[in-house]
Each structure stands twice: as structure tokens, then as C-alpha cells.
Amino acid sequence: PVVDLLATTGVLAHLLPGATASPRLAALVNTNAAGSADPVLRLEALIGDADVSAIAERFRFSNEDAARLTSLAHPTVVVVSGDDEILRRANLYRVGGEQYRDLVLLAWADAGGAGAPESASFEAMLAAADAWQPISLPVRGADVLALGVAAGPRVGELLEAVEEWWIKADFRP
């Protein structure tokens, strides 16, 4: 309601140029999920793909909050309802439980919030984020060097290839 008032009077466009996603913000609030009241998350729901760096600078965000807002506006993984468990774990590994939770809440808001038909799926995704325990690739650069690979960029390339294989195999090998 306040956001809609600000939008209809033109104040919102002055405060947050490019902010047009108030239905998304309303849907996020409507989820009533833990974390949905977070101010950075709500700001991202409001601004969508507006110039987040300019907004973060204008409001003098901490580096941490600016980085978080940027990562929400331009995520490295795509979260959609109905992700299978393997993709869910891969996304959790790549971005961590906190960012994954934020991305799930934004995706849920995009789907319409608590009244969305996919709500149960989003709730399961949130539960997975809450239960996530970070894991580490069990191979290190020293292991590659021990196999006789010369030190240099090739070691990193091999580790990246092994990590991608490991992720695609659901962290089992």
C-alpha cells in the first residue's frame, strides 16, 4: 500500500529510479516465509533489474549489502519451482544456503506468493536451504600436483573440470 502510494504520486521513481515491481514486493510479503521481511530482499523485490549499483551507492550501503543486492539482481544460478533434488543441491553448493533462500523467495514472489500453485515446491526448496550443510570438493591442487601435473593454470583447469563432474554426479563419486 505505501509503495503503491509512492508509485502513483511519482515519489518512488524519484527515490528509486527504475523501481516498478511493487506486485513482486507484495507477493514476497504475502509468502510470510522466514526471511521475507529482510530489507535487502524486499528492496530487490521492489527494484527488479534497476541499476542496483547506483541504488546501493545512493543509499550508502555497506559493501556486504551492496554485493548481496547485486548478487540477487544478477544471480549466478536460476531457481525455479519444481527443481529436482540434484539441481537443488548443485545450486545450493554454488551459491550457499542463504543466497539460495533469497533466490527461492524472489522466485516464489514472481510466481505470485503464498497463493501460487507451486507454493509447496517453494516451501520444500526453503527447507532444503535451511538444512544445507556446505560441502567441499574432496580434491585439492596438491592432489593434482601429486599426479605429476606441472604447477600452473592447468592445475586449476583440471580442478574445475573435476568439480563440474562431481557436481553433475550429485557429489557422490
PDB file of C-alpha atoms in Angstrom:
ATOM      1  CA  PRO A   1       0.000   0.000   0.000  1.00  0.00           C
ATOM      2  CA  VAL A   2       2.666   2.582   0.905  1.00  0.00           C
ATOM      3  CA  VAL A   3       4.754   1.532  -2.097  1.00  0.00           C
ATOM      4  CA  ASP A   4       1.712   1.860  -4.348  1.00  0.00           C
ATOM      5  CA  LEU A   5       1.044   5.322  -2.948  1.00  0.00           C
ATOM      6  CA  LEU A   6       4.645   6.308  -3.565  1.00  0.00           C
ATOM      7  CA  ALA A   7       4.459   4.922  -7.101  1.00  0.00           C
ATOM      8  CA  THR A   8       1.208   6.704  -8.020  1.00  0.00           C
ATOM      9  CA  THR A   9       2.479  10.030  -6.707  1.00  0.00           C
ATOM     10  CA  GLY A  10       5.797   9.721  -8.547  1.00  0.00           C
ATOM     11  CA  VAL A  11       7.852   9.779  -5.358  1.00  0.00           C
ATOM     12  CA  LEU A  12       9.043   6.201  -5.846  1.00  0.00           C
ATOM     13  CA  ALA A  13      10.500   6.987  -9.279  1.00  0.00           C
ATOM     14  CA  HIS A  14      12.437   9.837  -7.690  1.00  0.00           C
ATOM     15  CA  LEU A  15      13.700   7.766  -4.753  1.00  0.00           C
ATOM     16  CA  LEU A  16      14.387   4.567  -6.687  1.00  0.00           C
ATOM     17  CA  PRO A  17      14.682   5.188 -10.426  1.00  0.00           C
ATOM     18  CA  GLY A  18      13.560   2.086 -12.276  1.00  0.00           C
ATOM     19  CA  ALA A  19      11.572   0.651  -9.369  1.00  0.00           C
ATOM     20  CA  THR A  20       8.397  -0.819 -10.823  1.00  0.00           C
ATOM     21  CA  ALA A  21       7.980  -4.215  -9.221  1.00  0.00           C
ATOM     22  CA  SER A  22       5.583  -3.456  -6.360  1.00  0.00           C
ATOM     23  CA  PRO A  23       3.383  -6.518  -7.145  1.00  0.00           C
ATOM     24  CA  ARG A  24       6.511  -8.616  -6.668  1.00  0.00           C
ATOM     25  CA  LEU A  25       7.139  -6.964  -3.306  1.00  0.00           C
ATOM     26  CA  ALA A  26       3.527  -7.577  -2.251  1.00  0.00           C
ATOM     27  CA  ALA A  27       3.816 -11.240  -3.262  1.00  0.00           C
ATOM     28  CA  LEU A  28       7.079 -11.580  -1.301  1.00  0.00           C
ATOM     29  CA  VAL A  29       5.458 -10.122   1.811  1.00  0.00           C
ATOM     30  CA  ASN A  30       2.467 -12.406   1.222  1.00  0.00           C
ATOM     31  CA  THR A  31       4.634 -15.543   1.496  1.00  0.00           C
ATOM     32  CA  ASN A  32       5.086 -14.926   5.243  1.00  0.00           C
ATOM     33  CA  ALA A  33       8.170 -17.137   4.949  1.00  0.00           C
ATOM     34  CA  ALA A  34      11.067 -16.679   7.329  1.00  0.00           C
ATOM     35  CA  GLY A  35      13.395 -14.123   5.795  1.00  0.00           C
ATOM     36  CA  SER A  36      10.756 -12.436   3.663  1.00  0.00           C
ATOM     37  CA  ALA A  37      10.901  -9.345   5.884  1.00  0.00           C
ATOM     38  CA  ASP A  38      14.606  -8.817   5.161  1.00  0.00           C
ATOM     39  CA  PRO A  39      15.085  -5.234   3.916  1.00  0.00           C
ATOM     40  CA  VAL A  40      17.688  -6.031   1.234  1.00  0.00           C
ATOM     41  CA  LEU A  41      15.497  -8.820  -0.136  1.00  0.00           C
ATOM     42  CA  ARG A  42      12.452  -6.559  -0.130  1.00  0.00           C
ATOM     43  CA  LEU A  43      14.410  -3.832  -1.890  1.00  0.00           C
ATOM     44  CA  GLU A  44      15.427  -6.284  -4.612  1.00  0.00           C
ATOM     45  CA  ALA A  45      11.801  -7.360  -4.973  1.00  0.00           C
ATOM     46  CA  LEU A  46      10.899  -3.714  -5.460  1.00  0.00           C
ATOM     47  CA  ILE A  47      13.639  -2.650  -7.853  1.00  0.00           C
ATOM     48  CA  GLY A  48      13.918  -5.757 -10.011  1.00  0.00           C
ATOM     49  CA  ASP A  49      16.569  -5.147 -12.633  1.00  0.00           C
ATOM     50  CA  ALA A  50      17.074  -1.438 -11.931  1.00  0.00           C
ATOM     51  CA  ASP A  51      20.633  -0.132 -11.573  1.00  0.00           C
ATOM     52  CA  VAL A  52      21.488  -1.780  -8.268  1.00  0.00           C
ATOM     53  CA  SER A  53      24.977  -0.313  -8.035  1.00  0.00           C
ATOM     54  CA  ALA A  54      23.594   3.226  -8.308  1.00  0.00           C
ATOM     55  CA  ILE A  55      20.936   2.474  -5.707  1.00  0.00           C
ATOM     56  CA  ALA A  56      23.474   0.914  -3.337  1.00  0.00           C
ATOM     57  CA  GLU A  57      25.739   3.922  -3.756  1.00  0.00           C
ATOM     58  CA  ARG A  58      22.922   6.424  -3.369  1.00  0.00           C
ATOM     59  CA  PHE A  59      21.782   4.886  -0.090  1.00  0.00           C
ATOM     60  CA  ARG A  60      25.353   4.240   1.076  1.00  0.00           C
ATOM     61  CA  PHE A  61      25.011   0.520   1.500  1.00  0.00           C
ATOM     62  CA  SER A  62      27.772  -1.400   3.180  1.00  0.00           C
ATOM     63  CA  ASN A  63      29.957  -3.363   0.768  1.00  0.00           C
ATOM     64  CA  GLU A  64      28.331  -6.558   2.040  1.00  0.00           C
ATOM     65  CA  ASP A  65      24.767  -5.352   1.416  1.00  0.00           C
ATOM     66  CA  ALA A  66      25.713  -3.896  -1.981  1.00  0.00           C
ATOM     67  CA  ALA A  67      27.278  -7.208  -3.010  1.00  0.00           C
ATOM     68  CA  ARG A  68      24.223  -9.100  -1.786  1.00  0.00           C
ATOM     69  CA  LEU A  69      21.834  -6.818  -3.669  1.00  0.00           C
ATOM     70  CA  THR A  70      23.915  -7.206  -6.825  1.00  0.00           C
ATOM     71  CA  SER A  71      24.011 -10.998  -6.476  1.00  0.00           C
ATOM     72  CA  LEU A  72      20.221 -11.062  -6.111  1.00  0.00           C
ATOM     73  CA  ALA A  73      19.707  -8.812  -9.115  1.00  0.00           C
ATOM     74  CA  HIS A  74      22.161 -10.810 -11.230  1.00  0.00           C
ATOM     75  CA  PRO A  75      22.229 -14.346  -9.783  1.00  0.00           C
ATOM     76  CA  THR A  76      24.681 -16.976 -10.980  1.00  0.00           C
ATOM     77  CA  VAL A  77      22.019 -19.707 -10.736  1.00  0.00           C
ATOM     78  CA  VAL A  78      18.400 -19.809 -11.817  1.00  0.00           C
ATOM     79  CA  VAL A  79      15.890 -21.043  -9.267  1.00  0.00           C
ATOM     80  CA  VAL A  80      12.516 -22.262 -10.491  1.00  0.00           C
ATOM     81  CA  SER A  81       9.692 -24.185  -8.913  1.00  0.00           C
ATOM     82  CA  GLY A  82       9.980 -27.905  -9.353  1.00  0.00           C
ATOM     83  CA  ASP A  83      13.785 -28.095  -9.425  1.00  0.00           C
ATOM     84  CA  ASP A  84      14.748 -31.711  -8.884  1.00  0.00           C
ATOM     85  CA  GLU A  85      16.846 -32.531  -5.829  1.00  0.00           C
ATOM     86  CA  ILE A  86      20.079 -32.920  -7.804  1.00  0.00           C
ATOM     87  CA  LEU A  87      19.754 -29.463  -9.367  1.00  0.00           C
ATOM     88  CA  ARG A  88      18.687 -28.065  -5.995  1.00  0.00           C
ATOM     89  CA  ARG A  89      21.844 -29.424  -4.324  1.00  0.00           C
ATOM     90  CA  ALA A  90      24.014 -28.159  -7.194  1.00  0.00           C
ATOM     91  CA  ASN A  91      22.530 -24.668  -6.841  1.00  0.00           C
ATOM     92  CA  LEU A  92      22.947 -24.768  -3.069  1.00  0.00           C
ATOM     93  CA  TYR A  93      26.596 -25.760  -3.500  1.00  0.00           C
ATOM     94  CA  ARG A  94      27.222 -22.940  -5.976  1.00  0.00           C
ATOM     95  CA  VAL A  95      25.590 -20.074  -4.038  1.00  0.00           C
ATOM     96  CA  GLY A  96      25.178 -21.313  -0.471  1.00  0.00           C
ATOM     97  CA  GLY A  97      22.099 -21.693   1.680  1.00  0.00           C
ATOM     98  CA  GLU A  98      21.481 -18.004   2.401  1.00  0.00           C
ATOM     99  CA  GLN A  99      21.575 -16.763  -1.179  1.00  0.00           C
ATOM    100  CA  TYR A 100      19.629 -19.792  -2.378  1.00  0.00           C
ATOM    101  CA  ARG A 101      16.931 -18.999   0.206  1.00  0.00           C
ATOM    102  CA  ASP A 102      16.757 -15.403  -1.047  1.00  0.00           C
ATOM    103  CA  LEU A 103      16.509 -16.559  -4.669  1.00  0.00           C
ATOM    104  CA  VAL A 104      13.750 -19.033  -3.771  1.00  0.00           C
ATOM    105  CA  LEU A 105      11.781 -16.295  -2.025  1.00  0.00           C
ATOM    106  CA  LEU A 106      12.130 -13.999  -5.055  1.00  0.00           C
ATOM    107  CA  ALA A 107      11.123 -16.802  -7.428  1.00  0.00           C
ATOM    108  CA  TRP A 108       8.131 -17.543  -5.207  1.00  0.00           C
ATOM    109  CA  ALA A 109       7.173 -13.867  -5.307  1.00  0.00           C
ATOM    110  CA  ASP A 110       7.489 -13.914  -9.099  1.00  0.00           C
ATOM    111  CA  ALA A 111       5.130 -16.907  -9.143  1.00  0.00           C
ATOM    112  CA  GLY A 112       2.535 -14.991  -7.118  1.00  0.00           C
ATOM    113  CA  GLY A 113       3.468 -15.604  -3.500  1.00  0.00           C
ATOM    114  CA  ALA A 114       1.600 -17.742  -0.990  1.00  0.00           C
ATOM    115  CA  GLY A 115      -1.383 -18.318  -3.275  1.00  0.00           C
ATOM    116  CA  ALA A 116       0.749 -19.735  -6.082  1.00  0.00           C
ATOM    117  CA  PRO A 117       0.042 -23.328  -7.111  1.00  0.00           C
ATOM    118  CA  GLU A 118       3.763 -24.073  -6.673  1.00  0.00           C
ATOM    119  CA  SER A 119       3.847 -22.930  -3.038  1.00  0.00           C
ATOM    120  CA  ALA A 120       4.542 -26.435  -1.713  1.00  0.00           C
ATOM    121  CA  SER A 121       7.519 -26.737  -4.047  1.00  0.00           C
ATOM    122  CA  PHE A 122       8.911 -23.398  -2.891  1.00  0.00           C
ATOM    123  CA  GLU A 123       8.431 -24.413   0.740  1.00  0.00           C
ATOM    124  CA  ALA A 124      10.398 -27.614   0.080  1.00  0.00           C
ATOM    125  CA  MET A 125      13.150 -25.555  -1.535  1.00  0.00           C
ATOM    126  CA  LEU A 126      13.277 -23.284   1.516  1.00  0.00           C
ATOM    127  CA  ALA A 127      13.529 -26.326   3.770  1.00  0.00           C
ATOM    128  CA  ALA A 128      16.441 -27.581   1.664  1.00  0.00           C
ATOM    129  CA  ALA A 129      18.159 -24.199   2.045  1.00  0.00           C
ATOM    130  CA  ASP A 130      17.697 -24.326   5.813  1.00  0.00           C
ATOM    131  CA  ALA A 131      19.073 -27.860   6.022  1.00  0.00           C
ATOM    132  CA  TRP A 132      22.023 -27.239   3.688  1.00  0.00           C
ATOM    133  CA  GLN A 133      25.426 -28.109   5.095  1.00  0.00           C
ATOM    134  CA  PRO A 134      28.269 -26.723   2.952  1.00  0.00           C
ATOM    135  CA  ILE A 135      30.478 -29.345   1.380  1.00  0.00           C
ATOM    136  CA  SER A 136      33.938 -29.080  -0.137  1.00  0.00           C
ATOM    137  CA  LEU A 137      35.451 -30.670  -3.179  1.00  0.00           C
ATOM    138  CA  PRO A 138      37.484 -33.580  -1.788  1.00  0.00           C
ATOM    139  CA  VAL A 139      40.329 -32.959  -4.262  1.00  0.00           C
ATOM    140  CA  ARG A 140      42.883 -30.179  -3.894  1.00  0.00           C
ATOM    141  CA  GLY A 141      45.607 -28.701  -6.036  1.00  0.00           C
ATOM    142  CA  ALA A 142      48.176 -30.731  -4.115  1.00  0.00           C
ATOM    143  CA  ASP A 143      46.417 -33.910  -5.289  1.00  0.00           C
ATOM    144  CA  VAL A 144      46.723 -32.803  -8.914  1.00  0.00           C
ATOM    145  CA  LEU A 145      50.382 -31.923  -8.441  1.00  0.00           C
ATOM    146  CA  ALA A 146      50.973 -35.334  -6.848  1.00  0.00           C
ATOM    147  CA  LEU A 147      49.756 -36.919 -10.091  1.00  0.00           C
ATOM    148  CA  GLY A 148      52.633 -35.234 -11.928  1.00  0.00           C
ATOM    149  CA  VAL A 149      50.845 -32.235 -13.410  1.00  0.00           C
ATOM    150  CA  ALA A 150      53.165 -29.227 -13.523  1.00  0.00           C
ATOM    151  CA  ALA A 151      52.244 -26.255 -11.357  1.00  0.00           C
ATOM    152  CA  GLY A 152      50.357 -23.586 -13.266  1.00  0.00           C
ATOM    153  CA  PRO A 153      46.975 -22.767 -14.787  1.00  0.00           C
ATOM    154  CA  ARG A 154      46.446 -26.383 -15.890  1.00  0.00           C
ATOM    155  CA  VAL A 155      46.028 -27.423 -12.243  1.00  0.00           C
ATOM    156  CA  GLY A 156      43.106 -25.015 -11.837  1.00  0.00           C
ATOM    157  CA  GLU A 157      41.562 -26.110 -15.129  1.00  0.00           C
ATOM    158  CA  LEU A 158      41.697 -29.748 -14.073  1.00  0.00           C
ATOM    159  CA  LEU A 159      40.206 -28.956 -10.662  1.00  0.00           C
ATOM    160  CA  GLU A 160      37.357 -27.043 -12.305  1.00  0.00           C
ATOM    161  CA  ALA A 161      36.646 -29.952 -14.651  1.00  0.00           C
ATOM    162  CA  VAL A 162      36.657 -32.448 -11.778  1.00  0.00           C
ATOM    163  CA  GLU A 163      34.407 -30.168  -9.718  1.00  0.00           C
ATOM    164  CA  GLU A 164      31.862 -29.854 -12.534  1.00  0.00           C
ATOM    165  CA  TRP A 165      31.875 -33.649 -12.983  1.00  0.00           C
ATOM    166  CA  TRP A 166      31.469 -34.105  -9.227  1.00  0.00           C
ATOM    167  CA  ILE A 167      28.535 -31.671  -9.081  1.00  0.00           C
ATOM    168  CA  LYS A 168      26.788 -33.305 -12.058  1.00  0.00           C
ATOM    169  CA  ALA A 169      27.214 -36.686 -10.355  1.00  0.00           C
ATOM    170  CA  ASP A 170      25.390 -35.271  -7.303  1.00  0.00           C
ATOM    171  CA  PHE A 171      28.580 -35.095  -5.201  1.00  0.00           C
ATOM    172  CA  ARG A 172      28.743 -38.888  -4.955  1.00  0.00           C
ATOM    173  CA  PRO A 173      31.987 -40.022  -6.674  1.00  0.00           C
TER     174      PRO A 173
END
